[in-house]
Amino acid sequence: MANTERDFTIAEIDRIIEMAWEDRTPFDAIEYQFGLTEDKVKALMKRELKPSSYRLWRTRVENCKTKHAKKRSEEIGRFKCSRQRNITGNKISKR
């Protein structure tokens, strides 16, 4: 569970995995929020998922144009859904 930058809690690892599985969440958003580059996210996913789940995820990511900011359409300019609460430093802001 260790990473060269810091140790993540179980909740943070779960959130990183969730974000990595989401088609519309780019790796840039994960890096912005957690400081993990795409390569480090892939390493975390490989370590945390079952081998078959990791292979499914990798296939999905390779075929998903929205996971990489450079491949994204210009129409997609945000990291999160407009209905989602503001998130700062992985903590949900109170309204």
GROMACS .gro file of N, CA and C in nm:
model
  285
    1MET      N    1   0.081  -0.120   0.000
    1MET     CA    2   0.000   0.000   0.000
    1MET      C    3   0.085   0.126   0.000
    2ALA      N    4   0.214   0.111   0.013
    2ALA     CA    5   0.300   0.229   0.015
    2ALA      C    6   0.327   0.279  -0.125
    3ASN      N    7   0.346   0.408  -0.135
    3ASN     CA    8   0.386   0.470  -0.261
    3ASN      C    9   0.503   0.560  -0.225
    4THR      N   10   0.584   0.593  -0.321
    4THR     CA   11   0.706   0.668  -0.290
    4THR      C   12   0.676   0.806  -0.234
    5GLU      N   13   0.561   0.861  -0.262
    5GLU     CA   14   0.527   0.994  -0.213
    5GLU      C   15   0.464   0.992  -0.074
    6ARG      N   16   0.373   0.899  -0.052
    6ARG     CA   17   0.306   0.890   0.078
    6ARG      C   18   0.226   0.760   0.085
    7ASP      N   19   0.181   0.727   0.204
    7ASP     CA   20   0.095   0.610   0.222
    7ASP      C   21  -0.050   0.658   0.215
    8PHE      N   22  -0.130   0.583   0.143
    8PHE     CA   23  -0.272   0.618   0.130
    8PHE      C   24  -0.354   0.534   0.226
    9THR      N   25  -0.461   0.592   0.276
    9THR     CA   26  -0.554   0.517   0.360
    9THR      C   27  -0.634   0.422   0.271
   10ILE      N   28  -0.702   0.329   0.331
   10ILE     CA   29  -0.786   0.237   0.256
   10ILE      C   30  -0.895   0.313   0.181
   11ALA      N   31  -0.952   0.414   0.245
   11ALA     CA   32  -1.056   0.495   0.180
   11ALA      C   33  -1.000   0.569   0.058
   12GLU      N   34  -0.878   0.620   0.069
   12GLU     CA   35  -0.817   0.690  -0.045
   12GLU      C   36  -0.788   0.593  -0.159
   13ILE      N   37  -0.739   0.475  -0.127
   13ILE     CA   38  -0.713   0.374  -0.230
   13ILE      C   39  -0.843   0.337  -0.299
   14ASP      N   40  -0.949   0.317  -0.221
   14ASP     CA   41  -1.080   0.286  -0.280
   14ASP      C   42  -1.126   0.397  -0.374
   15ARG      N   43  -1.105   0.522  -0.334
   15ARG     CA   44  -1.146   0.635  -0.419
   15ARG      C   45  -1.062   0.643  -0.546
   16ILE      N   46  -0.933   0.617  -0.536
   16ILE     CA   47  -0.847   0.616  -0.655
   16ILE      C   48  -0.893   0.508  -0.752
   17ILE      N   49  -0.922   0.390  -0.700
   17ILE     CA   50  -0.969   0.279  -0.784
   17ILE      C   51  -1.102   0.316  -0.849
   18GLU      N   52  -1.191   0.374  -0.771
   18GLU     CA   53  -1.321   0.416  -0.824
   18GLU      C   54  -1.303   0.518  -0.937
   19MET      N   55  -1.217   0.616  -0.915
   19MET     CA   56  -1.193   0.718  -1.017
   19MET      C   57  -1.128   0.657  -1.141
   20ALA      N   58  -1.039   0.560  -1.121
   20ALA     CA   59  -0.972   0.497  -1.234
   20ALA      C   60  -1.071   0.416  -1.318
   21TRP      N   61  -1.173   0.357  -1.256
   21TRP     CA   62  -1.273   0.280  -1.329
   21TRP      C   63  -1.372   0.370  -1.403
   22GLU      N   64  -1.391   0.492  -1.355
   22GLU     CA   65  -1.487   0.583  -1.419
   22GLU      C   66  -1.434   0.627  -1.555
   23ASP      N   67  -1.515   0.612  -1.657
   23ASP     CA   68  -1.473   0.647  -1.792
   23ASP      C   69  -1.445   0.795  -1.809
   24ARG      N   70  -1.523   0.880  -1.746
   24ARG     CA   71  -1.511   1.024  -1.769
   24ARG      C   72  -1.412   1.093  -1.675
   25THR      N   73  -1.350   1.020  -1.586
   25THR     CA   74  -1.251   1.079  -1.496
   25THR      C   75  -1.112   1.057  -1.556
   26PRO      N   76  -1.047   1.164  -1.601
   26PRO     CA   77  -0.914   1.148  -1.663
   26PRO      C   78  -0.806   1.123  -1.557
   27PHE      N   79  -0.695   1.069  -1.603
   27PHE     CA   80  -0.582   1.048  -1.513
   27PHE      C   81  -0.532   1.180  -1.455
   28ASP      N   82  -0.551   1.288  -1.528
   28ASP     CA   83  -0.511   1.420  -1.478
   28ASP      C   84  -0.585   1.456  -1.349
   29ALA      N   85  -0.712   1.417  -1.339
   29ALA     CA   86  -0.790   1.445  -1.218
   29ALA      C   87  -0.736   1.367  -1.099
   30ILE      N   88  -0.696   1.242  -1.124
   30ILE     CA   89  -0.639   1.160  -1.017
   30ILE      C   90  -0.505   1.218  -0.973
   31GLU      N   91  -0.427   1.262  -1.071
   31GLU     CA   92  -0.297   1.322  -1.037
   31GLU      C   93  -0.317   1.453  -0.959
   32TYR      N   94  -0.413   1.532  -1.001
   32TYR     CA   95  -0.442   1.659  -0.932
   32TYR      C   96  -0.484   1.635  -0.787
   33GLN      N   97  -0.569   1.535  -0.767
   33GLN     CA   98  -0.625   1.513  -0.634
   33GLN      C   99  -0.532   1.432  -0.543
   34PHE      N  100  -0.460   1.334  -0.600
   34PHE     CA  101  -0.380   1.244  -0.516
   34PHE      C  102  -0.230   1.249  -0.544
   35GLY      N  103  -0.188   1.318  -0.651
   35GLY     CA  104  -0.047   1.326  -0.683
   35GLY      C  105   0.010   1.202  -0.750
   36LEU      N  106  -0.078   1.117  -0.804
   36LEU     CA  107  -0.032   0.994  -0.870
   36LEU      C  108  -0.035   1.011  -1.022
   37THR      N  109   0.078   0.985  -1.086
   37THR     CA  110   0.082   0.989  -1.231
   37THR      C  111   0.009   0.868  -1.287
   38GLU      N  112  -0.014   0.868  -1.417
   38GLU     CA  113  -0.083   0.755  -1.481
   38GLU      C  114  -0.010   0.624  -1.453
   39ASP      N  115   0.122   0.623  -1.462
   39ASP     CA  116   0.199   0.501  -1.436
   39ASP      C  117   0.181   0.451  -1.293
   40LYS      N  118   0.175   0.544  -1.199
   40LYS     CA  119   0.156   0.504  -1.059
   40LYS      C  120   0.014   0.455  -1.033
   41VAL      N  121  -0.083   0.511  -1.104
   41VAL     CA  122  -0.221   0.461  -1.092
   41VAL      C  123  -0.227   0.319  -1.146
   42LYS      N  124  -0.163   0.295  -1.259
   42LYS     CA  125  -0.160   0.159  -1.316
   42LYS      C  126  -0.094   0.061  -1.220
   43ALA      N  127   0.015   0.102  -1.157
   43ALA     CA  128   0.083   0.015  -1.060
   43ALA      C  129  -0.007  -0.014  -0.940
   44LEU      N  130  -0.076   0.090  -0.891
   44LEU     CA  131  -0.168   0.071  -0.779
   44LEU      C  132  -0.281  -0.025  -0.817
   45MET      N  133  -0.336  -0.006  -0.936
   45MET     CA  134  -0.444  -0.093  -0.981
   45MET      C  135  -0.396  -0.237  -0.993
   46LYS      N  136  -0.277  -0.256  -1.046
   46LYS     CA  137  -0.222  -0.391  -1.061
   46LYS      C  138  -0.201  -0.457  -0.926
   47ARG      N  139  -0.158  -0.378  -0.828
   47ARG     CA  140  -0.133  -0.430  -0.693
   47ARG      C  141  -0.263  -0.460  -0.619
   48GLU      N  142  -0.366  -0.377  -0.638
   48GLU     CA  143  -0.487  -0.386  -0.558
   48GLU      C  144  -0.597  -0.475  -0.619
   49LEU      N  145  -0.598  -0.491  -0.750
   49LEU     CA  146  -0.704  -0.568  -0.815
   49LEU      C  147  -0.661  -0.712  -0.839
   50LYS      N  148  -0.760  -0.798  -0.857
   50LYS     CA  149  -0.731  -0.935  -0.901
   50LYS      C  150  -0.673  -0.925  -1.041
   51PRO      N  151  -0.587  -1.020  -1.081
   51PRO     CA  152  -0.527  -1.015  -1.215
   51PRO      C  153  -0.630  -1.003  -1.328
   52SER      N  154  -0.739  -1.076  -1.318
   52SER     CA  155  -0.841  -1.069  -1.425
   52SER      C  156  -0.909  -0.932  -1.427
   53SER      N  157  -0.933  -0.874  -1.311
   53SER     CA  158  -0.994  -0.740  -1.305
   53SER      C  159  -0.899  -0.635  -1.359
   54TYR      N  160  -0.771  -0.651  -1.329
   54TYR     CA  161  -0.672  -0.556  -1.380
   54TYR      C  162  -0.666  -0.563  -1.533
   55ARG      N  163  -0.668  -0.682  -1.590
   55ARG     CA  164  -0.665  -0.697  -1.736
   55ARG      C  165  -0.789  -0.633  -1.799
   56LEU      N  166  -0.905  -0.653  -1.740
   56LEU     CA  167  -1.028  -0.590  -1.790
   56LEU      C  168  -1.017  -0.438  -1.784
   57TRP      N  169  -0.965  -0.386  -1.674
   57TRP     CA  170  -0.950  -0.242  -1.658
   57TRP      C  171  -0.853  -0.186  -1.762
   58ARG      N  172  -0.739  -0.252  -1.781
   58ARG     CA  173  -0.639  -0.204  -1.878
   58ARG      C  174  -0.697  -0.200  -2.020
   59THR      N  175  -0.772  -0.304  -2.056
   59THR     CA  176  -0.835  -0.306  -2.188
   59THR      C  177  -0.933  -0.191  -2.200
   60ARG      N  178  -1.009  -0.170  -2.095
   60ARG     CA  179  -1.108  -0.062  -2.095
   60ARG      C  180  -1.041   0.075  -2.109
   61VAL      N  181  -0.934   0.097  -2.034
   61VAL     CA  182  -0.863   0.225  -2.035
   61VAL      C  183  -0.799   0.250  -2.172
   62GLU      N  184  -0.741   0.148  -2.230
   62GLU     CA  185  -0.676   0.164  -2.360
   62GLU      C  186  -0.776   0.203  -2.469
   63ASN      N  187  -0.900   0.161  -2.455
   63ASN     CA  188  -1.002   0.191  -2.555
   63ASN      C  189  -1.089   0.311  -2.519
   64CYS      N  190  -1.060   0.376  -2.409
   64CYS     CA  191  -1.142   0.487  -2.361
   64CYS      C  192  -1.074   0.620  -2.393
   65LYS      N  193  -1.137   0.700  -2.476
   65LYS     CA  194  -1.078   0.827  -2.518
   65LYS      C  195  -1.091   0.936  -2.412
   66THR      N  196  -1.173   0.915  -2.312
   66THR     CA  197  -1.193   1.019  -2.211
   66THR      C  198  -1.098   1.008  -2.092
   67LYS      N  199  -1.020   0.900  -2.082
   67LYS     CA  200  -0.929   0.882  -1.969
   67LYS      C  201  -0.803   0.967  -1.984
   68HIS      N  202  -0.771   1.007  -2.105
   68HIS     CA  203  -0.650   1.086  -2.129
   68HIS      C  204  -0.692   1.224  -2.178
   69ALA      N  205  -0.650   1.326  -2.108
   69ALA     CA  206  -0.692   1.463  -2.139
   69ALA      C  207  -0.660   1.501  -2.284
   70LYS      N  208  -0.549   1.453  -2.337
   70LYS     CA  209  -0.511   1.489  -2.473
   70LYS      C  210  -0.602   1.425  -2.578
   71LYS      N  211  -0.665   1.314  -2.543
   71LYS     CA  212  -0.755   1.245  -2.636
   71LYS      C  213  -0.899   1.292  -2.621
   72ARG      N  214  -0.928   1.365  -2.514
   72ARG     CA  215  -1.065   1.407  -2.486
   72ARG      C  216  -1.114   1.509  -2.586
   73SER      N  217  -1.242   1.507  -2.610
   73SER     CA  218  -1.306   1.607  -2.694
   73SER      C  219  -1.298   1.742  -2.624
   74GLU      N  220  -1.293   1.848  -2.702
   74GLU     CA  221  -1.289   1.983  -2.645
   74GLU      C  222  -1.416   2.015  -2.566
   75GLU      N  223  -1.524   1.944  -2.594
   75GLU     CA  224  -1.651   1.966  -2.525
   75GLU      C  225  -1.646   1.920  -2.379
   76ILE      N  226  -1.552   1.831  -2.346
   76ILE     CA  227  -1.540   1.779  -2.210
   76ILE      C  228  -1.428   1.856  -2.142
   77GLY      N  229  -1.464   1.959  -2.067
   77GLY     CA  230  -1.363   2.043  -2.007
   77GLY      C  231  -1.359   2.039  -1.856
   78ARG      N  232  -1.426   1.944  -1.794
   78ARG     CA  233  -1.431   1.941  -1.649
   78ARG      C  234  -1.399   1.802  -1.599
   79PHE      N  235  -1.363   1.794  -1.471
   79PHE     CA  236  -1.327   1.667  -1.409
   79PHE      C  237  -1.446   1.595  -1.347
   80LYS      N  238  -1.552   1.668  -1.316
   80LYS     CA  239  -1.660   1.608  -1.238
   80LYS      C  240  -1.796   1.648  -1.292
   81CYS      N  241  -1.894   1.577  -1.250
   81CYS     CA  242  -2.031   1.604  -1.288
   81CYS      C  243  -2.076   1.737  -1.230
   82SER      N  244  -2.157   1.811  -1.303
   82SER     CA  245  -2.203   1.942  -1.255
   82SER      C  246  -2.290   1.930  -1.130
   83ARG      N  247  -2.348   1.811  -1.108
   83ARG     CA  248  -2.434   1.791  -0.990
   83ARG      C  249  -2.356   1.746  -0.868
   84GLN      N  250  -2.228   1.713  -0.885
   84GLN     CA  251  -2.145   1.666  -0.775
   84GLN      C  252  -2.104   1.783  -0.687
   85ARG      N  253  -2.096   1.759  -0.556
   85ARG     CA  254  -2.052   1.864  -0.465
   85ARG      C  255  -1.906   1.898  -0.492
   86ASN      N  256  -1.867   2.017  -0.449
   86ASN     CA  257  -1.727   2.057  -0.463
   86ASN      C  258  -1.639   1.967  -0.377
   87ILE      N  259  -1.530   1.923  -0.434
   87ILE     CA  260  -1.435   1.839  -0.361
   87ILE      C  261  -1.302   1.912  -0.357
   88THR      N  262  -1.248   1.927  -0.237
   88THR     CA  263  -1.121   1.994  -0.219
   88THR      C  264  -1.031   1.902  -0.140
   89GLY      N  265  -0.919   1.861  -0.198
   89GLY     CA  266  -0.827   1.774  -0.126
   89GLY      C  267  -0.891   1.646  -0.081
   90ASN      N  268  -0.982   1.592  -0.163
   90ASN     CA  269  -1.054   1.468  -0.135
   90ASN      C  270  -1.149   1.477  -0.016
   91LYS      N  271  -1.182   1.597   0.026
   91LYS     CA  272  -1.280   1.614   0.133
   91LYS      C  273  -1.399   1.689   0.074
   92ILE      N  274  -1.517   1.641   0.100
   92ILE     CA  275  -1.637   1.704   0.047
   92ILE      C  276  -1.666   1.830   0.127
   93SER      N  277  -1.675   1.940   0.056
   93SER     CA  278  -1.702   2.068   0.120
   93SER      C  279  -1.847   2.073   0.167
   94LYS      N  280  -1.866   2.136   0.281
   94LYS     CA  281  -2.002   2.153   0.332
   94LYS      C  282  -2.066   2.271   0.262
   95ARG      N  283  -2.194   2.261   0.240
   95ARG     CA  284  -2.266   2.370   0.172
   95ARG      C  285  -2.297   2.481   0.266
   0.00000   0.00000   0.00000
